[in-house]
Short mmCIF file of C-alpha atoms (C1' of nucleotides) in Angstrom, two decimals:
data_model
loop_
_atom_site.label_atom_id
_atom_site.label_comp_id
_atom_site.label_asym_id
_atom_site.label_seq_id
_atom_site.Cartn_x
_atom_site.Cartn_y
_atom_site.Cartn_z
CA UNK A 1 97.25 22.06 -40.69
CA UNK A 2 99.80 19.24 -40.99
CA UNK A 3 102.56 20.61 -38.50
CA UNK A 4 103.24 17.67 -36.32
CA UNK A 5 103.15 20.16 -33.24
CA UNK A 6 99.53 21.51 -33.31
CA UNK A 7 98.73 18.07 -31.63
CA UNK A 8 100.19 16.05 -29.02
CA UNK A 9 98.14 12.96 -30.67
CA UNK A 10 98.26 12.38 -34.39
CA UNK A 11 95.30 14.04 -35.88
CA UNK A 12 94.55 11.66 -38.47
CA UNK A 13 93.27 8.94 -36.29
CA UNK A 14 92.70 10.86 -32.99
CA UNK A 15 89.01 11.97 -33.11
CA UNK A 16 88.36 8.42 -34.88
CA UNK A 17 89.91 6.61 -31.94
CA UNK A 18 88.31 8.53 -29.33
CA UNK A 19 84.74 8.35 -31.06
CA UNK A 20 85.02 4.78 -31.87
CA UNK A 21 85.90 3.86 -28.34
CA UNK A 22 82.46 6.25 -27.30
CA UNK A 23 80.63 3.88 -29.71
CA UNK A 24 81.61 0.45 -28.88
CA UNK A 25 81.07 1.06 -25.37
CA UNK A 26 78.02 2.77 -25.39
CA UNK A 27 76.96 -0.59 -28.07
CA UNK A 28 78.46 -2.86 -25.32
CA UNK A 29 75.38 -0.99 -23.02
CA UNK A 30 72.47 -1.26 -25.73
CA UNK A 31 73.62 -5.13 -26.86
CA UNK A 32 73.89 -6.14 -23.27
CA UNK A 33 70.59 -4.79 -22.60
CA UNK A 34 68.53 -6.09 -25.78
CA UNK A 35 70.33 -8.35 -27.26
CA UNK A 36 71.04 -8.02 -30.97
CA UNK A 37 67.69 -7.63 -32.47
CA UNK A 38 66.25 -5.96 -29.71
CA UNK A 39 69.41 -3.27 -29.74
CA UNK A 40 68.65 -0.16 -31.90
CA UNK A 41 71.46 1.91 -33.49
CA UNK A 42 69.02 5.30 -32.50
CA UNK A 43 69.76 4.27 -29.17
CA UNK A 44 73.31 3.39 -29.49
CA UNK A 45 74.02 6.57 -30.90
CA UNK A 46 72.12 8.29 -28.24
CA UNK A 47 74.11 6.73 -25.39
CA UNK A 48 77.75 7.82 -27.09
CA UNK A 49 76.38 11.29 -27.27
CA UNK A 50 76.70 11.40 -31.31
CA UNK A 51 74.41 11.70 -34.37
CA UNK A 52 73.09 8.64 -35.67
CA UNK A 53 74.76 9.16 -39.08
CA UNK A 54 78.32 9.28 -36.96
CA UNK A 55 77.60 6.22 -35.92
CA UNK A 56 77.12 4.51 -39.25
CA UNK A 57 80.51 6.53 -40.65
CA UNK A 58 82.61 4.35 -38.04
CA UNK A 59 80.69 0.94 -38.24
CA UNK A 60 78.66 0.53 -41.54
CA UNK A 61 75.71 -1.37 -39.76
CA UNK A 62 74.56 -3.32 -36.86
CA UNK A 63 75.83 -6.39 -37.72
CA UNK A 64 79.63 -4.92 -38.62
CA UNK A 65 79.49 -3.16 -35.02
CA UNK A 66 78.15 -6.36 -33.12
CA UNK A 67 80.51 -8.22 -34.89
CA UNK A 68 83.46 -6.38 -33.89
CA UNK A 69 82.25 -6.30 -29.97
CA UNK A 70 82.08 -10.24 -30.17
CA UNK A 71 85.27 -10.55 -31.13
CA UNK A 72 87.03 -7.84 -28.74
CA UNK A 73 84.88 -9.96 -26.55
CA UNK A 74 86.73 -13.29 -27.63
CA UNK A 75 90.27 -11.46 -27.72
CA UNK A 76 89.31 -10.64 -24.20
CA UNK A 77 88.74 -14.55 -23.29
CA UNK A 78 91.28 -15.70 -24.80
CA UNK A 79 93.93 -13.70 -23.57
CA UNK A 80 92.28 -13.23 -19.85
CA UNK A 81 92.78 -17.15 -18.46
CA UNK A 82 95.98 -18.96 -17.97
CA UNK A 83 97.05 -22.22 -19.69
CA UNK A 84 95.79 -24.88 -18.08
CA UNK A 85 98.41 -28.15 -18.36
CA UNK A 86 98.58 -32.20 -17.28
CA UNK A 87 101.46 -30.97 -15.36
CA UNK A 88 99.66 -28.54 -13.15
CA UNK A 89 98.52 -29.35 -9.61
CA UNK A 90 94.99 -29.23 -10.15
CA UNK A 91 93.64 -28.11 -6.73
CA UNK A 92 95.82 -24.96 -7.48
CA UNK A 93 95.35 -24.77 -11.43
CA UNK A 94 91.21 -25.17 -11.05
CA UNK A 95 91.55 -23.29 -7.91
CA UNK A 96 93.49 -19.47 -9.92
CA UNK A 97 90.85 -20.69 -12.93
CA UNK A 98 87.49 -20.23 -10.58
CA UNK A 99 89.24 -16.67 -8.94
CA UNK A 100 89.89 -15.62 -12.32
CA UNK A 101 86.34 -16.36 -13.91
CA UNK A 102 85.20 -14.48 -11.04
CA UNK A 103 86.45 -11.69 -11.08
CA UNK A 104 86.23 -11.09 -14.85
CA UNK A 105 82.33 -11.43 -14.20
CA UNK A 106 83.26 -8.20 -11.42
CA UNK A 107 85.19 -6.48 -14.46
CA UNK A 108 83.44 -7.21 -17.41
CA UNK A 109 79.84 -8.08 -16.69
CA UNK A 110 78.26 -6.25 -19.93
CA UNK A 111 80.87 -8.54 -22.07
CA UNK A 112 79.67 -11.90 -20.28
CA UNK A 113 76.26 -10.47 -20.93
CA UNK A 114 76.01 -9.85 -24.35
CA UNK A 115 78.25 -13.57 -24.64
CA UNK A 116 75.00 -15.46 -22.78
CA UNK A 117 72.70 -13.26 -24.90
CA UNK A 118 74.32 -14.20 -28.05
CA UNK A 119 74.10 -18.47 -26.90
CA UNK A 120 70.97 -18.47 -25.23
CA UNK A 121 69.34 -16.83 -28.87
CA UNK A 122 71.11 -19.65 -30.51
CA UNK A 123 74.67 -18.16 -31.47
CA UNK A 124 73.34 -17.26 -34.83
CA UNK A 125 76.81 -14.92 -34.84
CA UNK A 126 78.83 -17.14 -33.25
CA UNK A 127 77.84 -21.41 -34.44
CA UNK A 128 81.16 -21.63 -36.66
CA UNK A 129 83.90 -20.10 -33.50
CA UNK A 130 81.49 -22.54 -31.63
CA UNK A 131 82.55 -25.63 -33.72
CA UNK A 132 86.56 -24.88 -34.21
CA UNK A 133 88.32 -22.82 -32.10
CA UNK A 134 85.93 -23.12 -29.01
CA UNK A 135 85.56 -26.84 -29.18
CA UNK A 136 89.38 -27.62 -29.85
CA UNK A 137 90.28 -25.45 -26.64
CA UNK A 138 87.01 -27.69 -24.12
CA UNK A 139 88.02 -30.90 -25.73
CA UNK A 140 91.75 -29.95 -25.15
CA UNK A 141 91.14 -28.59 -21.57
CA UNK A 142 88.89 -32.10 -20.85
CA UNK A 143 92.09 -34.11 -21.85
CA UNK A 144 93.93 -31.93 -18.86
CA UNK A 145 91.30 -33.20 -16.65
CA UNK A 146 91.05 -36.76 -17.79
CA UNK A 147 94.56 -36.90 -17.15
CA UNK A 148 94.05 -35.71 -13.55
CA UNK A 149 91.51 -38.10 -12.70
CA UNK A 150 93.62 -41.01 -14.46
CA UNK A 151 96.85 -39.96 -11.74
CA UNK A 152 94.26 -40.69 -9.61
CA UNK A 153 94.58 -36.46 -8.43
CA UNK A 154 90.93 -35.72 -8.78
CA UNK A 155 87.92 -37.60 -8.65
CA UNK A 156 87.06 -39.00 -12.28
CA UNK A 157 84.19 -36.05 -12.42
CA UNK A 158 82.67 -35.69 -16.53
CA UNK A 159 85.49 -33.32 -17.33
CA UNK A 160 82.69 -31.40 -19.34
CA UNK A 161 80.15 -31.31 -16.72
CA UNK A 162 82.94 -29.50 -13.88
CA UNK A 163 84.54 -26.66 -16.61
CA UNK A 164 80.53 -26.02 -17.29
CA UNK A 165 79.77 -25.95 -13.86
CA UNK A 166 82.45 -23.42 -13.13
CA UNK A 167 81.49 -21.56 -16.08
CA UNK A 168 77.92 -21.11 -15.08
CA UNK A 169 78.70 -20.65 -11.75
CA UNK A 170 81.29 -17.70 -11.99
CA UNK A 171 79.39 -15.98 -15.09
CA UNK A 172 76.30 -16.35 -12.87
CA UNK A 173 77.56 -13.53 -10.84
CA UNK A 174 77.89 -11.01 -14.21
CA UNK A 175 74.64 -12.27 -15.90
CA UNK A 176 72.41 -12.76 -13.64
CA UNK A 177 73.85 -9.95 -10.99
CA UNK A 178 70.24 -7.86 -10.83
CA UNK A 179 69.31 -11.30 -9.17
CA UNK A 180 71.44 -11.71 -6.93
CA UNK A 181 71.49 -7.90 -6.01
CA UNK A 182 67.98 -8.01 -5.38
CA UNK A 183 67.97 -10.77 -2.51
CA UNK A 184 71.01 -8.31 -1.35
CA UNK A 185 68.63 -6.20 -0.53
CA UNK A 186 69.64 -3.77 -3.41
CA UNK A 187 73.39 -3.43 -2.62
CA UNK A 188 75.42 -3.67 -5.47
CA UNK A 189 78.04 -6.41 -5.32
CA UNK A 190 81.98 -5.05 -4.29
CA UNK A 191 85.23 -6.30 -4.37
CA UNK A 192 84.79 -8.13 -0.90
CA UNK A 193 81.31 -9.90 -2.09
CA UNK A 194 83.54 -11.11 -5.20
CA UNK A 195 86.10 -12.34 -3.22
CA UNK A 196 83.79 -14.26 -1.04
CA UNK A 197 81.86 -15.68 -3.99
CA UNK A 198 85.67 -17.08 -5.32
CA UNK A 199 86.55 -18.63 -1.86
CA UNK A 200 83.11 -19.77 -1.32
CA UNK A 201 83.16 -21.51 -5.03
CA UNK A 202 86.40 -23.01 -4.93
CA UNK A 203 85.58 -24.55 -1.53
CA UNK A 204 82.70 -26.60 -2.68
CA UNK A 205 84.08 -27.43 -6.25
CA UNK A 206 87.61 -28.78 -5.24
CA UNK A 207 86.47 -30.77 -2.40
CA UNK A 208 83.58 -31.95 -4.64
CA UNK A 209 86.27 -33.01 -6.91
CA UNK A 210 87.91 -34.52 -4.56
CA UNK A 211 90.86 -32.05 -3.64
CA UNK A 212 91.32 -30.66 -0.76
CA UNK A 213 90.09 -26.98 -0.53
CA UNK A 214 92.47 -24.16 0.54
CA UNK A 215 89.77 -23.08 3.59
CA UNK A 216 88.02 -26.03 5.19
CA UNK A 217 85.98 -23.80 8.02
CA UNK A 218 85.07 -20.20 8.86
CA UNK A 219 84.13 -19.65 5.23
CA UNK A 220 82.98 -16.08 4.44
CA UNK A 221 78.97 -15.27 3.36
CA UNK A 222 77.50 -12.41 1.84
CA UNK A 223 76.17 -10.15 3.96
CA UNK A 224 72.27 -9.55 3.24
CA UNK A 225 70.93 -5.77 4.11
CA UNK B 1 24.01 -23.94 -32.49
CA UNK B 2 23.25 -24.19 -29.31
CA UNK B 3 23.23 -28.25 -29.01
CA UNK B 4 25.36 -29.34 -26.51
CA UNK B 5 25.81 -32.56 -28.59
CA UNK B 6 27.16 -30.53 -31.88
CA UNK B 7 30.57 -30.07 -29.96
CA UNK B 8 32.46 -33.03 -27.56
CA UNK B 9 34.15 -29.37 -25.40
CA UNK B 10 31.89 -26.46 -24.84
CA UNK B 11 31.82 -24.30 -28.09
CA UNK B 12 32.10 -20.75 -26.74
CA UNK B 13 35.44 -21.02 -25.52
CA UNK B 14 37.05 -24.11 -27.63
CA UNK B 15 38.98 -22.63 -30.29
CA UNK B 16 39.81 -19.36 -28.15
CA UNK B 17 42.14 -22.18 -25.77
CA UNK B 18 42.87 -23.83 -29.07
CA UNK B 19 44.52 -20.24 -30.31
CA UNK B 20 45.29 -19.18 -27.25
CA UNK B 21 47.78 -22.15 -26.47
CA UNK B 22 49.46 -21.96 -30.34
CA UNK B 23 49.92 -17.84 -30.05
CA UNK B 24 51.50 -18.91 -26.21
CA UNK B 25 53.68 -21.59 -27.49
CA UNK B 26 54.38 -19.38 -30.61
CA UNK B 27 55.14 -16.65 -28.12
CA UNK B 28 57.20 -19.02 -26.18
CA UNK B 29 60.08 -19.72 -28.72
CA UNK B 30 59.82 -16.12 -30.22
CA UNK B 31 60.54 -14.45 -26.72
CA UNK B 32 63.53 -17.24 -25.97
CA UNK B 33 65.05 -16.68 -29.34
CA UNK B 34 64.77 -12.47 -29.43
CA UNK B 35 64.56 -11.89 -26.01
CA UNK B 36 61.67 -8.43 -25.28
CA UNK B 37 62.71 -5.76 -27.58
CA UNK B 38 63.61 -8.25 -30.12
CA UNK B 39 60.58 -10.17 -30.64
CA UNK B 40 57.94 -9.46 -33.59
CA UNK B 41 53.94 -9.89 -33.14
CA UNK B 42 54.14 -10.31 -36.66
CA UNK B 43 56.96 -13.54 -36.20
CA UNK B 44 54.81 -15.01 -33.20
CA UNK B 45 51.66 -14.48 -35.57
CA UNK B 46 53.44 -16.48 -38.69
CA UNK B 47 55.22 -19.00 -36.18
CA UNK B 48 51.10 -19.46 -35.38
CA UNK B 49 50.17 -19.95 -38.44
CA UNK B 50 47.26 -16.83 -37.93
CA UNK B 51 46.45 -13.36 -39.01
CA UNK B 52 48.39 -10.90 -37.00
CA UNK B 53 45.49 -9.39 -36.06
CA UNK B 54 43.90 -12.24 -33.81
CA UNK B 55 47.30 -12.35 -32.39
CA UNK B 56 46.16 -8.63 -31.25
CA UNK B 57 42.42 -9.90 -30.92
CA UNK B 58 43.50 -12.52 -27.55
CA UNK B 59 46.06 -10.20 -26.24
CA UNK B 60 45.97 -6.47 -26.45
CA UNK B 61 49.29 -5.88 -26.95
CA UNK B 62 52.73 -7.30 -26.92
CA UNK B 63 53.65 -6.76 -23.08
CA UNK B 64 50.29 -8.07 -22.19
CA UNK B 65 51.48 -11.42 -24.15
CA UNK B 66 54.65 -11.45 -22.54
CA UNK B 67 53.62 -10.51 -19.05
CA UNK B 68 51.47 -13.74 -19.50
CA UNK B 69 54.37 -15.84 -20.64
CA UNK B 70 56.66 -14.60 -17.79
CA UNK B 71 53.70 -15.31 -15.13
CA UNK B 72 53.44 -19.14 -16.50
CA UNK B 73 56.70 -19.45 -16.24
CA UNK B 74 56.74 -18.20 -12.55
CA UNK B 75 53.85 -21.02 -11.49
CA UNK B 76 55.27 -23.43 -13.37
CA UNK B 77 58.70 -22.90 -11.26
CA UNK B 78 56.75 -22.76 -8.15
CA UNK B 79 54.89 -25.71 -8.69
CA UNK B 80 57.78 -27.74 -9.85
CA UNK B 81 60.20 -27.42 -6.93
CA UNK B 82 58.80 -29.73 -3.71
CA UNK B 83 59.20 -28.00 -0.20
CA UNK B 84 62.83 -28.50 1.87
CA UNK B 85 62.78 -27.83 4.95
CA UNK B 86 65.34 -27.97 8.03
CA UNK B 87 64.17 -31.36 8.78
CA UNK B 88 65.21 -32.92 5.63
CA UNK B 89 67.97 -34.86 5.02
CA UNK B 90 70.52 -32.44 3.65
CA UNK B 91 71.88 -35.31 0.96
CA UNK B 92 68.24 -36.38 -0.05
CA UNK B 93 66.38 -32.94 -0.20
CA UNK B 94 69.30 -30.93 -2.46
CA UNK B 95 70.11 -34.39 -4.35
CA UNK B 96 66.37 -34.37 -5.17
CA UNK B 97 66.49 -30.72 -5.94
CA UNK B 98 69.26 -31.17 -8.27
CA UNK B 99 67.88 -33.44 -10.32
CA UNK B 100 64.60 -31.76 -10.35
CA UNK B 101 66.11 -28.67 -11.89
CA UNK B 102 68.11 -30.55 -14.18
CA UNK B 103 64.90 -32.36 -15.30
CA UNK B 104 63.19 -28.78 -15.55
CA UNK B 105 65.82 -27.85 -17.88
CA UNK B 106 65.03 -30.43 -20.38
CA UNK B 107 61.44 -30.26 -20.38
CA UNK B 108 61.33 -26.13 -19.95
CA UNK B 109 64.26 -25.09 -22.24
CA UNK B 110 62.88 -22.37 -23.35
CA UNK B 111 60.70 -21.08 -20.58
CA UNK B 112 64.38 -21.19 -19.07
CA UNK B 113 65.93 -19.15 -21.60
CA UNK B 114 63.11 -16.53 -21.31
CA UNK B 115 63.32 -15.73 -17.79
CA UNK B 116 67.49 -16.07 -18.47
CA UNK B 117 67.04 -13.18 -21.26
CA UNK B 118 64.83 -11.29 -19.35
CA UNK B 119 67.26 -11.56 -15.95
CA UNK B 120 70.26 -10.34 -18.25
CA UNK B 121 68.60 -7.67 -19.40
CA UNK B 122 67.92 -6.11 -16.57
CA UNK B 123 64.66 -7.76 -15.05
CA UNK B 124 62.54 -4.92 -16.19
CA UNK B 125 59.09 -6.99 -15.91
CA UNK B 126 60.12 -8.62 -12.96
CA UNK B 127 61.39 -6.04 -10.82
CA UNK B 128 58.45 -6.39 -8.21
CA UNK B 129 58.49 -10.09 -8.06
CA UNK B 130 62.16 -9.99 -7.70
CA UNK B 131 61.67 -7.47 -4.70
CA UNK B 132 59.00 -10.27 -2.58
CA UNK B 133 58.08 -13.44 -3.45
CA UNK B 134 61.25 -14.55 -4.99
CA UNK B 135 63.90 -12.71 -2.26
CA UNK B 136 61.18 -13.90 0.68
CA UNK B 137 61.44 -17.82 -1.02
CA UNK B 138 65.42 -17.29 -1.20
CA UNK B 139 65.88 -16.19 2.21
CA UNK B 140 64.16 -19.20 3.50
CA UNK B 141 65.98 -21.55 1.88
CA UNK B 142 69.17 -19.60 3.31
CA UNK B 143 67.88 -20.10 6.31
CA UNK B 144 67.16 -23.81 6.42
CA UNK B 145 70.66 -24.23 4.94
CA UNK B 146 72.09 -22.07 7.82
CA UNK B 147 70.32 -24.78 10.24
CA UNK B 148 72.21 -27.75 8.50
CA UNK B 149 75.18 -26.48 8.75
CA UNK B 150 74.82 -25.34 12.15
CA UNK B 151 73.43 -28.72 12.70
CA UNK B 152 76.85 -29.76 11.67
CA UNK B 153 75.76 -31.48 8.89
CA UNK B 154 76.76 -29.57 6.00
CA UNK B 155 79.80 -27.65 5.33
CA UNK B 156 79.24 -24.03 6.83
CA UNK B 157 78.94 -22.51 3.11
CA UNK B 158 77.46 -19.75 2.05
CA UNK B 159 73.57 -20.75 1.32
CA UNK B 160 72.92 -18.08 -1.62
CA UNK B 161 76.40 -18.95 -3.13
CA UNK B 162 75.46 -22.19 -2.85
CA UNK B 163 71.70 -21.90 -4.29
CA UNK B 164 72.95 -19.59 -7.02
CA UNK B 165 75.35 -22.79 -7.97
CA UNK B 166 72.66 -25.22 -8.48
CA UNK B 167 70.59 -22.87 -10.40
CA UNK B 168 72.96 -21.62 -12.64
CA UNK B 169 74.84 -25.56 -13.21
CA UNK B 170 71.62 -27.05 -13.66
CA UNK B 171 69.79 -24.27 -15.90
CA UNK B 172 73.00 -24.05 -18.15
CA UNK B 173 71.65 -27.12 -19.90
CA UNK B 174 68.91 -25.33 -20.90
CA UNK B 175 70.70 -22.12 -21.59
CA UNK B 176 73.83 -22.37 -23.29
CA UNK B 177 72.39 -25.73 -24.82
CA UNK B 178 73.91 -24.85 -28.09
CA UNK B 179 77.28 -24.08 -26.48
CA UNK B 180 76.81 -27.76 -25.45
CA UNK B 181 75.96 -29.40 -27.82
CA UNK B 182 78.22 -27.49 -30.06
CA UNK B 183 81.11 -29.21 -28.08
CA UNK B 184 79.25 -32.70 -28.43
CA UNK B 185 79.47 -32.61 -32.20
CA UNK B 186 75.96 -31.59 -33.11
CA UNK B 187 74.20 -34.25 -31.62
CA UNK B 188 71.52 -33.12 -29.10
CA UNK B 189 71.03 -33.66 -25.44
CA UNK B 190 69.20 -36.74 -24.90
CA UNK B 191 67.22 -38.08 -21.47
CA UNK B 192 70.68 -40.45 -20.98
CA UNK B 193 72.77 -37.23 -21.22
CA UNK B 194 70.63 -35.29 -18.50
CA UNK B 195 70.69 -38.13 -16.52
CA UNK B 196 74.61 -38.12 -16.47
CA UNK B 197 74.60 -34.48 -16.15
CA UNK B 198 72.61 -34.79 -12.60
CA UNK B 199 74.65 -37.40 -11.24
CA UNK B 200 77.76 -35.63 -12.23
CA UNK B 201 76.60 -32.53 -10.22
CA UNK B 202 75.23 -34.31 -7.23
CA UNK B 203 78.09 -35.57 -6.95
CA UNK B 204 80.13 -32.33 -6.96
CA UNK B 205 78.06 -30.37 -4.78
CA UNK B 206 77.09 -33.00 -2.07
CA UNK B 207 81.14 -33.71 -1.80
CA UNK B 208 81.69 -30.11 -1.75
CA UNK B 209 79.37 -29.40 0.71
CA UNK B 210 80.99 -31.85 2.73
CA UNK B 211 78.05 -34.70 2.27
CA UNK B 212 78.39 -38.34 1.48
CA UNK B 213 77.62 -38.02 -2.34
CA UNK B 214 75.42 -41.04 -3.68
CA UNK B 215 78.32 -42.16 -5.78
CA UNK B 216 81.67 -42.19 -5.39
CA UNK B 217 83.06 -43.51 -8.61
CA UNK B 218 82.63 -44.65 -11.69
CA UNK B 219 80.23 -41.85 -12.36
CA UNK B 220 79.14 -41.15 -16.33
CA UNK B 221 80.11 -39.37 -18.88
CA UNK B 222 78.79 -37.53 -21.90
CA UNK B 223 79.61 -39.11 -24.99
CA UNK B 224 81.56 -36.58 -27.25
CA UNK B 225 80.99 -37.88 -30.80
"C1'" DG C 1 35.42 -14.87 -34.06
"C1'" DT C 2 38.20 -13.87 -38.51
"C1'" DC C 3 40.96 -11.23 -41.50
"C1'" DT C 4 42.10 -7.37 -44.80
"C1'" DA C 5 43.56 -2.87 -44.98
"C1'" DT C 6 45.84 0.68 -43.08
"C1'" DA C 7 47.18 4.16 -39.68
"C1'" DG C 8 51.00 5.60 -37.00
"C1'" DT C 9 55.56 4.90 -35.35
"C1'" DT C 10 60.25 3.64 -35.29
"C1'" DA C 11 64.01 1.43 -37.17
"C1'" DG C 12 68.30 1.02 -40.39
"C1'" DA C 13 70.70 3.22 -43.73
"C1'" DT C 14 72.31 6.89 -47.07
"C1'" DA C 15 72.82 11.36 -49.74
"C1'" DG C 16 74.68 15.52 -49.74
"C1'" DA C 17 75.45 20.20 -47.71
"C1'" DC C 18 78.77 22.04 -44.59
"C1'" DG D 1 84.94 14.38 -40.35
"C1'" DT D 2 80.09 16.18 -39.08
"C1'" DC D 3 75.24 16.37 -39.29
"C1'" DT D 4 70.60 17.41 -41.35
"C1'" DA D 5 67.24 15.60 -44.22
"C1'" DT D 6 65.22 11.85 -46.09
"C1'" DC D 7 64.32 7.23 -48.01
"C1'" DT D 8 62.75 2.56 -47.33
"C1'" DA D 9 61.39 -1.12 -44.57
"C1'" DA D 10 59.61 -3.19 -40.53
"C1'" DC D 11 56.91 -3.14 -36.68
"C1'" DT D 12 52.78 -2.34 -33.31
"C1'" DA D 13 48.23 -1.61 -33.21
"C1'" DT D 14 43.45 -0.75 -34.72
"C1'" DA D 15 39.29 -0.05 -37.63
"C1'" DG D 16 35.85 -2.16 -39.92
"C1'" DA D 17 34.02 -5.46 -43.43
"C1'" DC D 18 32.77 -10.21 -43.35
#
DNA sequence: GTCTATAGTTAGATAGAC
DNA sequence: GTCTATCTAACTATAGAC
């Protein structure tokens, strides 16, 4: 049973990898969808096809497995948006910023779900990455913008009202997407709606800023059924 | 008993408002803080200070509670928001609407973060309102933004983009209020704060929308501590 | 209209056979 | 590593005395 050859994979591992990737997604579902409390393991367990009892072998208890989603969640954030500098032209820097925030609401809307579930309930998993590592990174990011409006680049905005604007704005298209679907006419949202959404968005927040946008006419719309 | 001078408000009736309004407030932050699935009779009973069982005796059952909350909440945000119509001055009637919603979001936090939670989670009690009255109200605004523009006097955006901005940058304050105030140093949002927050995002959007914004610099800041 | 007691259900978690 | 059986706790809801 240990010749390396009976498996392509090593089979100490394998079947843990594979099941723990069934679990966390199928917990990415449940969390989106009810929030912590309201998430049940029964039903998490259900979803990745296992027995409950599998599910506790992997992750010990709720609050182990929703702890390790949050932070794949953070990983995901932190490694998913460029550095923002002084030295970059901001039109172009804000500009890649609002695409990118976009379309990580198009690729990972159950992660920016279970994120605004998590704040809106009051962060009760998240209040001390809230007070270090979050609010070195906005207070750093509002120096960038300071600095911008101070070289007399960009219009000398709150530099904490425009990143939460863009935030809310971009995220708005993950969290509240059953929304926006519905005055679709129940179409679900594609690549070209997303793309449209970006344009659209960076249009009205550079100029507001005072930039000048990439497209100043013939801007797309979303097409309602 | 029957005195109408014993009692200042009629007697049959006075202390079921009375209860009725603490379970409803009770309800209220319970909801916001577990979303559906996650809230307890038994918490909204305590956070009542009365017997879960009258809890139960004024409202059947827990949907019945909530379906009450979530209709409130839908008057209230009908009630709240004047009229715009194509006539309007473009500046004035979204300058007015911004501020209105940012107002909402300081007096309603949590009626915001209810209908947030229950949006995110899939709108499961709000399907059918989602379906009329709210895509009929949204497609009329669409439309009296598709006049302005045509009118030439707003940037030819797209109007749900557009919509879905000020909703989401205004509500955020109610939302993600901990994420904000998190980044403020633990001091909470005050009336001079919302005030600053408004004027920040008239600003933006007017601009962006290719308006004359109301101010065009020195605008205010939040105060990080 | 109030409140105790409790029925009935579902949840989280674990023991132990396989 | 898997899965049945089971324990304990929490929750929704109701019955019935006061």
């Amino acid at each position: 049973m240990n010749n390396p050859d009976s498996q392509t994979l090593p089979r100490t591992g394998r079947i843990r990898i594979d099941n723990q990737a069934r679990i966390i997604e199928a917990a990415e579902m449940e969390f989106a969808e009810a929030g912590y409390k309201g998430a049940s393991m029964v039903s998490i367990a259900k979803r990745a096809g296992l027995p409950r009892a599998n599910v506790h072998y992997y992750f010990n208890n709720k609050l182990e497995l929703y702890n390790r989603l949050l932070l794949d969640i953070l990983q995901l954030w932190n490694t998913a948006f460029s550095q923002i500098t002084a030295e970059d032209d901001p039109a172009e820097a804000i500009g890649a910023y609002i695409r990118a925030k976009v379309m990580y609401s198009k690729t990972n809307p159950r992660a920016s779900r279970i994120f605004a579930s998590e704040i809106i309930q009051g962060a009760p998993h998240l209040s001390e990455y809230l007070e270090t590592d979050f609010r070195d990174w906005l207070r750093g990011k509002s120096r960038v913008i300071d600095a911008w409006a101070a070289q007399g680049k960009i219009d000398p905005v709150d530099p904490l009202v425009l990143i939460f604007l863009i935030w809310s704005a971009t995220q708005h298209y993950a969290d509240f997407s059953v929304q926006v679907v519905s005055v679709l006419g129940d179409r679900s949202l594609d690549e070209v709606d997303f793309e449209m959404v970006a344009t659209n968005l960076t249009h009205i927040i550079l100029k507001g800023c005072g930039m000048k946008p990439p497209t100043d006419h013939s801007l797309p719309r979303l097409a309602m059924s």
